[in-house]
Short mmCIF file of C-alpha atoms and ligand atoms in Angstrom, two decimals:
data_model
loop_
_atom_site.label_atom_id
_atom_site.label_comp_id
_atom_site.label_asym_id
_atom_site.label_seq_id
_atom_site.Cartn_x
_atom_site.Cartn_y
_atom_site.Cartn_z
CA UNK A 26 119.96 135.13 137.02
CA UNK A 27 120.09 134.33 133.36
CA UNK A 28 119.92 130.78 131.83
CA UNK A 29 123.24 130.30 130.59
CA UNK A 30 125.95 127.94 129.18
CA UNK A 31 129.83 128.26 130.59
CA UNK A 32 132.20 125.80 128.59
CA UNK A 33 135.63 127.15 129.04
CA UNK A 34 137.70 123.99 127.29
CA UNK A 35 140.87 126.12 127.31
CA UNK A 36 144.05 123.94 129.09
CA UNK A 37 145.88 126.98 131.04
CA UNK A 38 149.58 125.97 131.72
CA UNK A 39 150.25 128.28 134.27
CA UNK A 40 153.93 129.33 136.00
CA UNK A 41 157.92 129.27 135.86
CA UNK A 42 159.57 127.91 132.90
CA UNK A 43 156.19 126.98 131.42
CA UNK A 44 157.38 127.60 128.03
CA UNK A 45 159.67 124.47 128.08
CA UNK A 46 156.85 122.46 127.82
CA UNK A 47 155.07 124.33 124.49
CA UNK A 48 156.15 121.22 122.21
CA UNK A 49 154.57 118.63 124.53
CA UNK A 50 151.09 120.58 124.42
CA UNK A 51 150.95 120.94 120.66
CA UNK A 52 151.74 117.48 120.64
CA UNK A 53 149.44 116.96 122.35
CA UNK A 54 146.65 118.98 120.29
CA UNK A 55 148.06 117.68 117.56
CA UNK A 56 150.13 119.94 115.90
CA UNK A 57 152.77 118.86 113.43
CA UNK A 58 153.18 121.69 110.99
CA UNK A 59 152.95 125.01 113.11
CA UNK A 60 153.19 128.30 112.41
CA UNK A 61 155.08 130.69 115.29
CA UNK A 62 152.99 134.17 115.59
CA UNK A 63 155.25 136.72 117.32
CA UNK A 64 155.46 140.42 117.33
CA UNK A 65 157.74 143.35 116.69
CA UNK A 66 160.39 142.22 118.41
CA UNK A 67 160.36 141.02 122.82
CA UNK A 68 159.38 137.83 122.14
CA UNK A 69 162.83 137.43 120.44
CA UNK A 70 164.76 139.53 122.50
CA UNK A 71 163.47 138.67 125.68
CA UNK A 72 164.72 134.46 125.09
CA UNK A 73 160.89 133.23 124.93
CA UNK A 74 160.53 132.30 121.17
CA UNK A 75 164.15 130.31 121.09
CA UNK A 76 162.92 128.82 123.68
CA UNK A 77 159.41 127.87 122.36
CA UNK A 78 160.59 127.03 119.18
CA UNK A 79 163.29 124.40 120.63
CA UNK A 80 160.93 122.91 122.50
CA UNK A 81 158.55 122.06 119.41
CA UNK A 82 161.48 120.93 117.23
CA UNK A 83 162.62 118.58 120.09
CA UNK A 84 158.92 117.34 120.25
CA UNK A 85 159.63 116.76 116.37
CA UNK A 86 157.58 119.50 115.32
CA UNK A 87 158.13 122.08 111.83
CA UNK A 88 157.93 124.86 112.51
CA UNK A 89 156.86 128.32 110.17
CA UNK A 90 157.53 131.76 111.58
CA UNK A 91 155.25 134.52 110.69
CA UNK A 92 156.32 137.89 112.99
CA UNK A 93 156.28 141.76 113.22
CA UNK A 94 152.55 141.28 114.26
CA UNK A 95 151.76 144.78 115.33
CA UNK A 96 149.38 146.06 118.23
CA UNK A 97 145.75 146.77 117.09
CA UNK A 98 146.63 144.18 114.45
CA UNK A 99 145.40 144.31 110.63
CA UNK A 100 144.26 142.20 107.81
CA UNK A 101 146.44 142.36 105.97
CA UNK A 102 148.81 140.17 108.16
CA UNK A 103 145.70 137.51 109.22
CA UNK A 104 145.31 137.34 104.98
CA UNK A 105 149.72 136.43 105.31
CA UNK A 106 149.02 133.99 107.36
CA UNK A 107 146.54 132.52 105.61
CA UNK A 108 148.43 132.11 102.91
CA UNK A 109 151.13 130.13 104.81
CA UNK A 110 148.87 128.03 106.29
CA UNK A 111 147.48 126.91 102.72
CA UNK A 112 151.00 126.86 101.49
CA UNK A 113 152.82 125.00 104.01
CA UNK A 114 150.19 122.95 104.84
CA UNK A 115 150.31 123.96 108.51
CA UNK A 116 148.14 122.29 111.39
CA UNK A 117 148.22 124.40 114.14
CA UNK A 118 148.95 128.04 115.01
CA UNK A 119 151.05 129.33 118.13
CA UNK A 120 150.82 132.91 118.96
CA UNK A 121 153.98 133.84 121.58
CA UNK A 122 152.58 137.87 122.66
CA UNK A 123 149.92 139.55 123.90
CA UNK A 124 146.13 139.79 122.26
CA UNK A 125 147.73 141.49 119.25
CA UNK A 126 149.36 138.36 118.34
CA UNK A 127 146.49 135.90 119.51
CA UNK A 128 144.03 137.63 117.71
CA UNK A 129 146.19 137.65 114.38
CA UNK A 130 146.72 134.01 114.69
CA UNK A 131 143.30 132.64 115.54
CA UNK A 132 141.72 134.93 112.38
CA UNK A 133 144.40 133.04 110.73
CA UNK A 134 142.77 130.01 112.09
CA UNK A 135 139.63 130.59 111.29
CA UNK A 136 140.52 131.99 107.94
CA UNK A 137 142.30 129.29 106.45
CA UNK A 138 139.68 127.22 106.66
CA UNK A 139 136.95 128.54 104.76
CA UNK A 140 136.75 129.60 101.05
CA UNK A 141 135.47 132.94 101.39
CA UNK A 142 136.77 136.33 102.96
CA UNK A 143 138.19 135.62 106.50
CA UNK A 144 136.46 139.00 107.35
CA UNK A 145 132.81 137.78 106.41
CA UNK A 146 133.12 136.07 110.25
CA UNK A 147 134.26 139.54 111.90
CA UNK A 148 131.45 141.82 109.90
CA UNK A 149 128.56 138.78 111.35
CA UNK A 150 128.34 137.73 107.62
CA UNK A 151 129.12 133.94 108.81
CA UNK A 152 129.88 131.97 112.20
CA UNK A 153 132.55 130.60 112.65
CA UNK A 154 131.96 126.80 112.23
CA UNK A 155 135.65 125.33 112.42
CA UNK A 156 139.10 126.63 112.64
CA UNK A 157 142.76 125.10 113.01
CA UNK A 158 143.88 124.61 116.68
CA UNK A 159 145.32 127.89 118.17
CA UNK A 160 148.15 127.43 121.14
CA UNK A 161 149.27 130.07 123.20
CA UNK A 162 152.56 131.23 124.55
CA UNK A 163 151.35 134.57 126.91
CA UNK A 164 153.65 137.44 127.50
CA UNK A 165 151.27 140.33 128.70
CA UNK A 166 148.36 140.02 130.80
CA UNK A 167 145.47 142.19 128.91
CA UNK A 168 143.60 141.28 126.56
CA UNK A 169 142.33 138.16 128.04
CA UNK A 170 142.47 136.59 124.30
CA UNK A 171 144.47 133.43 125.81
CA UNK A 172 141.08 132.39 127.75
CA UNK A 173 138.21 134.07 125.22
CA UNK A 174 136.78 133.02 122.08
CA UNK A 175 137.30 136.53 120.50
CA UNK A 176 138.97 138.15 117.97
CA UNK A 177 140.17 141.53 117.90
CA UNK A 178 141.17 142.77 113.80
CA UNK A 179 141.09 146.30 111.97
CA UNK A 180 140.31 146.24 108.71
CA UNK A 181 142.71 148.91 107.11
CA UNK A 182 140.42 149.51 104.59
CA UNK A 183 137.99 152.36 106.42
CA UNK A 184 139.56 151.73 109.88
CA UNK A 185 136.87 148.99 110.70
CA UNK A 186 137.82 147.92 114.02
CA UNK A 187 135.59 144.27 114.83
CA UNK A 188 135.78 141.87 117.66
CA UNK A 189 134.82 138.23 116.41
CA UNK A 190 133.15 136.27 119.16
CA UNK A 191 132.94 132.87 119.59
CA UNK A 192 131.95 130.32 122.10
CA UNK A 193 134.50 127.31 121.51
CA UNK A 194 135.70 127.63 118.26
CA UNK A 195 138.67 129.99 118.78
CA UNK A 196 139.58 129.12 122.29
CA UNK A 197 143.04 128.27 122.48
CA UNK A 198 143.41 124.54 123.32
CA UNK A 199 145.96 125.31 125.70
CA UNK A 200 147.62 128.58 127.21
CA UNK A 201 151.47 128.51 128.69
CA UNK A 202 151.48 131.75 131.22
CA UNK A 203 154.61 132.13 132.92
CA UNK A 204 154.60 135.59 134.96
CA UNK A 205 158.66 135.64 134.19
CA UNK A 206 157.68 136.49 130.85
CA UNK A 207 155.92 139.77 131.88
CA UNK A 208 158.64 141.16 133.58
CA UNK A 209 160.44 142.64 130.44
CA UNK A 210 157.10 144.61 129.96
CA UNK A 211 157.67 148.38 129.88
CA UNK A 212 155.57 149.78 132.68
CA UNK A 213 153.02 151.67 130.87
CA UNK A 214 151.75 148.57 129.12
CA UNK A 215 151.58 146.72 131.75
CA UNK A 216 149.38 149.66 133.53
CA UNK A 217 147.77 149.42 129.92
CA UNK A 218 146.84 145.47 130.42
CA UNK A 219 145.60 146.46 133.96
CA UNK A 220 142.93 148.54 132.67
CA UNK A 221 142.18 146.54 130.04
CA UNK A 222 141.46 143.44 132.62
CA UNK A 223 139.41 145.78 134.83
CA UNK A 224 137.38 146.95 132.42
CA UNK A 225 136.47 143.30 131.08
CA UNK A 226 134.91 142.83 134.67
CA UNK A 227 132.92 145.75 134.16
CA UNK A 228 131.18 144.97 130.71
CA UNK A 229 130.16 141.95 132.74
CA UNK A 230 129.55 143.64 136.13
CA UNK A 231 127.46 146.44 135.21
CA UNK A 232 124.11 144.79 134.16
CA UNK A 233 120.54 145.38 134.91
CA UNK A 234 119.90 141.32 135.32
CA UNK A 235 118.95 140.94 139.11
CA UNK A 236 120.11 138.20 141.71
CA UNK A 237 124.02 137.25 140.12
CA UNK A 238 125.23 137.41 143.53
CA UNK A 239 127.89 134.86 142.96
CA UNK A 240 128.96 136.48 139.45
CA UNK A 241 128.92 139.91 141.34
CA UNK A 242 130.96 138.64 144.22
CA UNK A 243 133.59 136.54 141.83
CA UNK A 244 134.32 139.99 139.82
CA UNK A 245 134.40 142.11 142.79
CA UNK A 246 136.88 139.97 144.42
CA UNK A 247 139.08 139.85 141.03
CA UNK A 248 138.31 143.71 140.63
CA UNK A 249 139.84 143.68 144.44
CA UNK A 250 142.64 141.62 144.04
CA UNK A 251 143.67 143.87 140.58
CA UNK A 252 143.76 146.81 142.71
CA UNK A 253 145.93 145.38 145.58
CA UNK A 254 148.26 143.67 143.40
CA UNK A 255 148.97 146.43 140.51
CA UNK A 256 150.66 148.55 142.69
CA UNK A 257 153.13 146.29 143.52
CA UNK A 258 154.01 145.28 140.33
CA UNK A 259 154.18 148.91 139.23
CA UNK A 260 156.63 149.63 142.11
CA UNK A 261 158.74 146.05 140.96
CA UNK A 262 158.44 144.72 138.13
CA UNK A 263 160.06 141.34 139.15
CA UNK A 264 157.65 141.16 141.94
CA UNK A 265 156.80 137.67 140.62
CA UNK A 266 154.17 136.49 143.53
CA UNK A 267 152.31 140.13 142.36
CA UNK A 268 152.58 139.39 138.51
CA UNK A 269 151.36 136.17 138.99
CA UNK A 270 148.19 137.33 140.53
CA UNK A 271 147.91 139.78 137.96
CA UNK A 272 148.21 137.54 135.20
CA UNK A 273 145.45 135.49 136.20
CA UNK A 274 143.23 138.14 137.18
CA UNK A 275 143.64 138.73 133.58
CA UNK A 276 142.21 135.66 132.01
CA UNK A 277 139.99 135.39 134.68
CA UNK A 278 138.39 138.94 133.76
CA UNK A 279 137.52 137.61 130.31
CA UNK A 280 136.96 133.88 130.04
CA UNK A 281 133.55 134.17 130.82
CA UNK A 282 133.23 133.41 134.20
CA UNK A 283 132.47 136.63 135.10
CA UNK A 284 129.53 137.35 133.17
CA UNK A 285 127.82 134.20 133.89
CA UNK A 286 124.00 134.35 134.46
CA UNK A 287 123.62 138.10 133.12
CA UNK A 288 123.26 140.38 130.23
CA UNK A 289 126.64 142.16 129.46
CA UNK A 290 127.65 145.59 128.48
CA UNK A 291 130.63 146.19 126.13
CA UNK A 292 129.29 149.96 125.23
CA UNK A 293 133.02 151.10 126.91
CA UNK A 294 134.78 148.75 125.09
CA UNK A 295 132.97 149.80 121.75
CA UNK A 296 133.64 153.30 121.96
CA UNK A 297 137.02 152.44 122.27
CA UNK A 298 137.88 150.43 119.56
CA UNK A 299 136.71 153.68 117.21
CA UNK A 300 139.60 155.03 119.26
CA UNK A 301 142.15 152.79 118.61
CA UNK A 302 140.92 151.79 115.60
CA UNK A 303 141.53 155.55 113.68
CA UNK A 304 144.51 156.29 116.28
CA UNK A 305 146.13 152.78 115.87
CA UNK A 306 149.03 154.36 117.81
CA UNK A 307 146.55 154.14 121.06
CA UNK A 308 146.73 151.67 122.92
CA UNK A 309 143.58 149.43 123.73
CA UNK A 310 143.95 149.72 127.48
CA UNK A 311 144.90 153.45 127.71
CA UNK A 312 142.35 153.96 125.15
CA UNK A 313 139.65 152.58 127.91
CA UNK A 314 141.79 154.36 131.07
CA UNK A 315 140.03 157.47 129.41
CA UNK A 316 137.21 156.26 128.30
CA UNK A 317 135.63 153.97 131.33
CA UNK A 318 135.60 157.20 134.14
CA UNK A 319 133.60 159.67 131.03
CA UNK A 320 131.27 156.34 130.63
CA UNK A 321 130.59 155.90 134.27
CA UNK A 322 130.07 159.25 135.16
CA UNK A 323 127.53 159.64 131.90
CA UNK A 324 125.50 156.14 133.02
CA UNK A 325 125.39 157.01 136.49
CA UNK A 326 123.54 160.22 135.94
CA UNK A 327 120.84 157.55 134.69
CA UNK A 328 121.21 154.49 136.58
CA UNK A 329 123.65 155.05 139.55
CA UNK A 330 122.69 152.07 141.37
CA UNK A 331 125.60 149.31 140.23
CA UNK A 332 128.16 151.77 140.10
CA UNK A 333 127.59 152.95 143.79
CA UNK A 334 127.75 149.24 144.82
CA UNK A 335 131.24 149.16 142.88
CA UNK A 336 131.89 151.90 144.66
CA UNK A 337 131.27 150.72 148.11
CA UNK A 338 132.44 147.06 147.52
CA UNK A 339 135.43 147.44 145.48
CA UNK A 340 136.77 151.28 145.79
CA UNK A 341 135.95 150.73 149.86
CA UNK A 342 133.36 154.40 149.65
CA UNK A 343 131.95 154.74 152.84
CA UNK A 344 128.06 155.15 152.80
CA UNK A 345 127.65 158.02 155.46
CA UNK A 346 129.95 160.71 156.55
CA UNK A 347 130.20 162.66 159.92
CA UNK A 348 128.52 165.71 159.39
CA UNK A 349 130.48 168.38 160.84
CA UNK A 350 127.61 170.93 160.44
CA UNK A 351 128.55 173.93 163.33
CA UNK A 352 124.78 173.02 164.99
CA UNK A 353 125.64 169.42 165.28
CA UNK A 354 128.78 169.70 167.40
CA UNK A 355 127.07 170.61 170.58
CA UNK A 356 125.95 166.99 169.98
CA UNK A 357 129.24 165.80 169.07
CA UNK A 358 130.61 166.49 172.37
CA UNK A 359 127.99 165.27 174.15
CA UNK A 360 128.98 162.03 172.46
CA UNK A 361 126.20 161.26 170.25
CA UNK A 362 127.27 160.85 166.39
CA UNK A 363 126.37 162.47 163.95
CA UNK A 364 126.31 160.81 160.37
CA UNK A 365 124.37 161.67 156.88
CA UNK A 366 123.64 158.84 154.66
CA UNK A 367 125.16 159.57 151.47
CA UNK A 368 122.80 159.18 148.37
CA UNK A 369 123.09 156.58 145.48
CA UNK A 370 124.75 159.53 143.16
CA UNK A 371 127.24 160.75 145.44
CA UNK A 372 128.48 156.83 146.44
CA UNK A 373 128.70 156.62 142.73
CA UNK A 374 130.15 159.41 142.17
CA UNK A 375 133.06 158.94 144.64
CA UNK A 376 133.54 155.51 143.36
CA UNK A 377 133.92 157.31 140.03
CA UNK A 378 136.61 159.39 141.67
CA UNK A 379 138.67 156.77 143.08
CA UNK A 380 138.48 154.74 139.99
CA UNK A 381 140.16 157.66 138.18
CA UNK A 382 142.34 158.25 140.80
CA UNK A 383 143.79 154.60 140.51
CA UNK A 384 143.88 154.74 136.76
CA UNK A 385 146.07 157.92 137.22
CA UNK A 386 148.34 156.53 140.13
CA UNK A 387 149.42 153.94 137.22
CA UNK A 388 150.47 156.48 135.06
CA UNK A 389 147.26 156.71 132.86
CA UNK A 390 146.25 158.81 130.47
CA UNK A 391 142.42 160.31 130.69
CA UNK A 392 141.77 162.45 127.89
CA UNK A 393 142.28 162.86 123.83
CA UNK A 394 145.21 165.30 124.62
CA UNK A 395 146.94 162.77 126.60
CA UNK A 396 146.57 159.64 124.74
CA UNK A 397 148.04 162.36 122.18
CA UNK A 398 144.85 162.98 119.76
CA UNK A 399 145.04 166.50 119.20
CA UNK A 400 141.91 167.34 116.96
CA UNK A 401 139.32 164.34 117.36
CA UNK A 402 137.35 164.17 115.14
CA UNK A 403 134.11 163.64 116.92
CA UNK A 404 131.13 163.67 114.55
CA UNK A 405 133.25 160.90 112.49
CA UNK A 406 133.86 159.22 115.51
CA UNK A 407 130.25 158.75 116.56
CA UNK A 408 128.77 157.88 113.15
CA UNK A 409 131.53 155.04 112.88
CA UNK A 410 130.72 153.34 116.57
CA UNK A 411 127.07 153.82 115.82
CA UNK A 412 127.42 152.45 112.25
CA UNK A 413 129.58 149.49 113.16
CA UNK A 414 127.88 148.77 116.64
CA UNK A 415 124.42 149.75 115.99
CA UNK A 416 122.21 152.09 117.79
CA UNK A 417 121.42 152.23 120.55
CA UNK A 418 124.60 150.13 122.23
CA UNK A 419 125.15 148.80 125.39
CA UNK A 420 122.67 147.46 128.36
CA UNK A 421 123.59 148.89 131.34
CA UNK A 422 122.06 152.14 130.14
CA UNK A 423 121.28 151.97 126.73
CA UNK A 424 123.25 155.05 124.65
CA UNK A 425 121.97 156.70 121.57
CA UNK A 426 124.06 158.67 119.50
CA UNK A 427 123.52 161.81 121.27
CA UNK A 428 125.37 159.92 124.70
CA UNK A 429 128.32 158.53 123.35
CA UNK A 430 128.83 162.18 121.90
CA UNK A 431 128.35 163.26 125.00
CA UNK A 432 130.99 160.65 126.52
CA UNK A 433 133.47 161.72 123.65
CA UNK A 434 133.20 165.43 124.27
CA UNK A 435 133.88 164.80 128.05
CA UNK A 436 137.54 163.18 127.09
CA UNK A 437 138.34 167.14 125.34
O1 NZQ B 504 155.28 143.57 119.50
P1 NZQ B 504 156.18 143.29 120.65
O2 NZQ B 504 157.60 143.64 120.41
O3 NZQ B 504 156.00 141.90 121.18
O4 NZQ B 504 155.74 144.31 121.82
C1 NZQ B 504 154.47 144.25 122.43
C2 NZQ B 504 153.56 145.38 122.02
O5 NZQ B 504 154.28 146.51 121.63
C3 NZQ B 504 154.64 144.49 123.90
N1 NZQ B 504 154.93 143.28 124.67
C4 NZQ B 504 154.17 142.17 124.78
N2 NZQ B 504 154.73 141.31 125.65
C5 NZQ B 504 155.89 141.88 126.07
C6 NZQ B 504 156.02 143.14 125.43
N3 NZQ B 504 157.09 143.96 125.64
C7 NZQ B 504 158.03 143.53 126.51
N4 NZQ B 504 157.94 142.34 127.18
C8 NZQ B 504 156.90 141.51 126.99
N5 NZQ B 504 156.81 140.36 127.70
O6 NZQ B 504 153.40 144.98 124.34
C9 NZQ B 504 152.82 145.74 123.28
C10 NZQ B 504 151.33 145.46 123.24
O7 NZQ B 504 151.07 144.15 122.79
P2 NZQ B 504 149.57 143.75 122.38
O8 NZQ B 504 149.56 142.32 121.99
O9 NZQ B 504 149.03 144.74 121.42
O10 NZQ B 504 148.81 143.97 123.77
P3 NZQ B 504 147.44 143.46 124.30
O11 NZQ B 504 147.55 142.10 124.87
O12 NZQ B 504 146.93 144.54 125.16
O13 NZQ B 504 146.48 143.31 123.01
C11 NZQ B 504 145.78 144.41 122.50
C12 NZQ B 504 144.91 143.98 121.36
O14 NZQ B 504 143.94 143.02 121.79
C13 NZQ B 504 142.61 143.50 121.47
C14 NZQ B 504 142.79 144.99 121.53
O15 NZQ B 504 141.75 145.68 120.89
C15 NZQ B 504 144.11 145.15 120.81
O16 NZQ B 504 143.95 145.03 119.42
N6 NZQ B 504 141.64 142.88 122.37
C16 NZQ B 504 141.39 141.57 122.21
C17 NZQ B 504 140.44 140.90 122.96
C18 NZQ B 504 140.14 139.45 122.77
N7 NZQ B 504 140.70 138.82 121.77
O17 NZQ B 504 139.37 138.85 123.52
C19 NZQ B 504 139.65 141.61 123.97
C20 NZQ B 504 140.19 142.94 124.34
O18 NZQ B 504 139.13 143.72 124.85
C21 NZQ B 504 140.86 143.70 123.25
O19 NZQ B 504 139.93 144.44 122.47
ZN1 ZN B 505 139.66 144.99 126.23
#
């Protein structure tokens, strides 16, 4: 195990009618101004902004409204916002969505602080040394933004999709999740924030440090408890016990506590965002439902070991199988079993199998033609991720531009 440092200072307000209690918290951050980040439109519809927003004007709160906030967000809204913030002199920002909206809102925060280009932090041109407080009101469980120091934004200009990481700095200074709120989710992006969740774990999980046996065992156990719960919030959405679980398994999955102790991975999530990023019609988490199988499958060839014991612990692949070879039956019957230990690559493999089996079961899409890319453009594809994310990328199995070519062409 790594040396490492886990500060989490994020106050998570978690359950029913949570949202009452929004003006209270940014009281108690001290927020007086605010600015209300929102999206295209469910936030409204659904009741959940109303009710946010009464709740900060009865704490005696003003409040600024910035919305439309669309998914794979852009800078041109963060640069908005940053103008109202100077403007209206606003001291706190409270994003009420999903990561699209969080991210917009703490590049915002970030942004408005500082006298140069907001995007200098996201292109590693400056850290981030201070930023407004950021509050969140959750209504999908996905991105994980409401626990994480990251920022997701595209910069239209070349389709420049960064992530912005930071250790303390952008952590929201509280987080309301009610699991209500996610039942107005269409089911496809809540399958979408599924994947999304399970693939944070595996950035983290699939590592080459040795002896993490408590960071292994916490994200095989939330890797578990993601696959036992989905289904039955795919089969009712108002299962609220089952969204619950789901939601936390979310922020859980990317607050840190997963990767504690170990080098992580992110190569999946990088070859993603070139996805997304030139397809901003794609969403993040279908995006990775095609691209995390084509990763595995292309790392394991390498280095099958982690992904067999994924296999075994968290997609339950059994280790030997009854050989049912015609020579072996006399011994069969004469009550003596027969079993063949399975190697590393085949455990793998069939951990690979069930993995995409469970992605499909939620409805899924796993290749360019079904996340509805026709004619990807491949070469372009690879130069940008390499360009952007530098070569080689990833740790689990270092991959040059020749593998995540190779990973591309196997999503034709
Ligand atoms: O815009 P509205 O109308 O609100 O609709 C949204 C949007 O269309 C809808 N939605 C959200 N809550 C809803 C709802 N519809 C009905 N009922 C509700 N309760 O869901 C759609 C997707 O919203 P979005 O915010 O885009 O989803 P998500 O949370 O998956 O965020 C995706 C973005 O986060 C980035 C992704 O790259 C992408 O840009 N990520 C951010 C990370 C971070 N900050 O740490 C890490 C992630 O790996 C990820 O890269
Ligand atoms: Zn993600």
């Amino acid at each position: 195990m790594d040396n490492f440092t886990y500060f989490a200072p994020t106050k998570f307000v978690f359950g029913r009618d949570t949202q009452k209690r929004a003006g209270e918290l940014a009281r108690e951050f001290g927020g007086t101004r605010v600015l209300v980040v929102y999206g295209g439109g469910s936030a409204r519809r659904s009741g959940v902004l109303d009710c946010v927003e009464t709740s900060l004007r009865e704490a005696g709160i003003t409040i600024f409204e910035m919305g439309g906030i669309k998914p794979n967000p852009t800078d041109d809204r963060v640069r908005e916002g940053i103008d109202i913030v100077r403007r209206e002199n606003i001291d706190m920002l409270i994003a009420v969505g999903g990561g699209s909206v969080i991210d917009t809102a703490k590049g915002i925060a970030c942004g408005a602080l500082y006298d140069g280009d907001f995007w200098d932090f996201y292109c590693g041109k400056r850290p981030v040394e201070r930023a407004l407080p950021v509050g969140v009101v959750l209504t999908i469980p996905a991105a994980g933004s409401e626990g994480s120091g990251n920022s997701v934004i595209t910069l239209r200009e070349g389709a420049i999709k960064l992530s912005l990481r930071t250790e303390v700095a952008l952590r929201p200074k509280f987080s309301i999740m009610n699991p209500e709120l996610t039942e107005s989710l269409p089911l496809y992006q809540t399958a979408c924030g599924i994947v999304d969740m399970m693939a944070h774990i595996f950035e983290r999980y699939f590592t080459n440090t040795p002896d993490c046996e408590v960071t292994d065992r916490v994200a095989e156990g939330v890797l578990k408890s993601i696959i036992i719960e989905a289904p039955k919030v795919m089969a009712r959405p108002d299962d609220y016990q089952a969204r619950a679980n789901i939601m936390w398994a979310a922020t859980l999955a990317h607050n840190g506590i997963c990767g504690t102790g170990r080098r992580e991975d992110w190569s999946s999530h990088f070859i993603e965002h070139e996805i997304s990023a030139v397809y901003p019609e794609v969403a993040h988490g279908a995006g990775l439902a095609a691209v995390i199988p084509a990763w595995m499958e292309h790392v394991a060839a390498v280095n099958p070991d982690k992904v067999a014991q994924f296999a075994e612990r968290v997609m339950g692949v059994a280790t030997h199988e009854q050989d049912e070879d015609e020579d072996e039956l006399s011994l069969l019957d004469a009550g003596i079993a027969i079993h063949r230990t399975l190697s590393t690559a085949e455990i793998a493999a069939n951990g690979i199998d069930r993995l995409r089996q469970f992605f499909r079961s939620l409805g899924m899409p796993y290749d360019f033609g079904s996340l509805g890319i026709k004619e990807p453009d491949i070469p372009a594809l690879v130069a940008a991720l390499h360009l952007h994310k530098g070569n080689p990328i990833g740790a689990y199995v270092p991959l040059t531009p020749a593998d995540t070519e190779a990973i591309y062409r196997r999503l034709l």
